[in-house]
């Protein structure tokens, strides 16, 4: 769109010819037709003139010293600033090969000498009109692309809003329904444990007072293995305590994650939200039949409470952590058929704080033939009064050619059927548009990927 728009009726024409007589003839003819004409005696002067003021059309001779017309045209087309200027070759060379070469290097028309003045003027006006139409078409395409992008963004937002409303209601309802019976169980376990202990004490007193029970009592005691039952009862009660406590933790994490009743901004503990998201993903972090447990290494900084949309940030954490797990599983799936040196794994665990704990229900395995998968979470306060949250994996990495499109709606690097292309786009909207922050991706092929989020500690009013 490099047209000289200062005067619609006086277009700027650059005439390039090493013969002064030809320059004077063309200049006089075009000036008489209302064009503004500039002249150049060689290719270098022509290139310099184009950098100073962009012409609307260039009339270019072919046979010139030092730099011929073909070379001039190639340099013009190689420069983004001048690549759209129409170039009309005007030459005494009338061979088909010369004409073909002129079009190959980027010329739009070819006029053979000797020429007729009316033909030259009409061809120039034709190229100017074509260029005007191209500019208008590009403008319309630009507006249409913006409209399409806005439509996609609105569609993504609508899908996400409906999805999160339904998910929030479902999670909140499930958490409420599960919380009631588990609270009943958890609250009564203490009494059940005490009652069991009282009965055990009573049996022990009976055994002391009546050391020689009847044969029927002895038979029943032997049948049920009374001594084992007495010793195992406390272990059983303890296991029930731990199981019900775990369910309560999951219910609490569900409630915190959904935050169904918290649509407005509030001050939240970011680390607590990350932990709740990790609890929700424990089933994916555990060891499976074809890979070891995914290690979560956390390097938490000293973060203040952050003013944000807690539910939205939880969605972002869920998307990024799910993508990290997907990337690790993709890498391990591609590598599982190849020979690797043994990587010791003493147990299946994930890292919580500074302590490594076994994932619930895992069966430890001593060794794996695959590299240990790992997700690193780093948080810190920056000098710009923002917080930074970085989530990195040791998956296959993302190609540079794809990184520029990661946050586009409906774009995904996952296989067909495994990704909707909405997760990162939604995350971008939540971080950039709702929190006035920034989200970036750094990656190297074979070294994994890191997604970094930065949001202000306090949102501007």
Tab-separated table of N, CA and C in Angstrom, residues 19 39 81 377 390 433:
chain	number	residue	atom	x	y	z
A	19	UNK	N	19.548	6.880	-21.781
A	19	UNK	CA	19.594	7.795	-22.927
A	19	UNK	C	18.839	9.070	-22.587
A	39	UNK	N	13.193	11.496	-13.072
A	39	UNK	CA	14.058	10.836	-14.046
A	39	UNK	C	15.290	10.266	-13.358
A	81	UNK	N	9.799	-2.536	1.066
A	81	UNK	CA	9.317	-1.170	0.881
A	81	UNK	C	8.904	-0.899	-0.558
A	377	UNK	N	7.584	-26.131	38.346
A	377	UNK	CA	6.741	-24.948	38.564
A	377	UNK	C	7.557	-23.935	39.353
A	390	UNK	N	5.941	-19.856	36.037
A	390	UNK	CA	6.482	-20.598	34.895
A	390	UNK	C	6.239	-22.091	35.097
A	433	UNK	N	-6.379	-10.394	28.405
A	433	UNK	CA	-7.528	-9.494	28.336
A	433	UNK	C	-8.164	-9.243	29.702
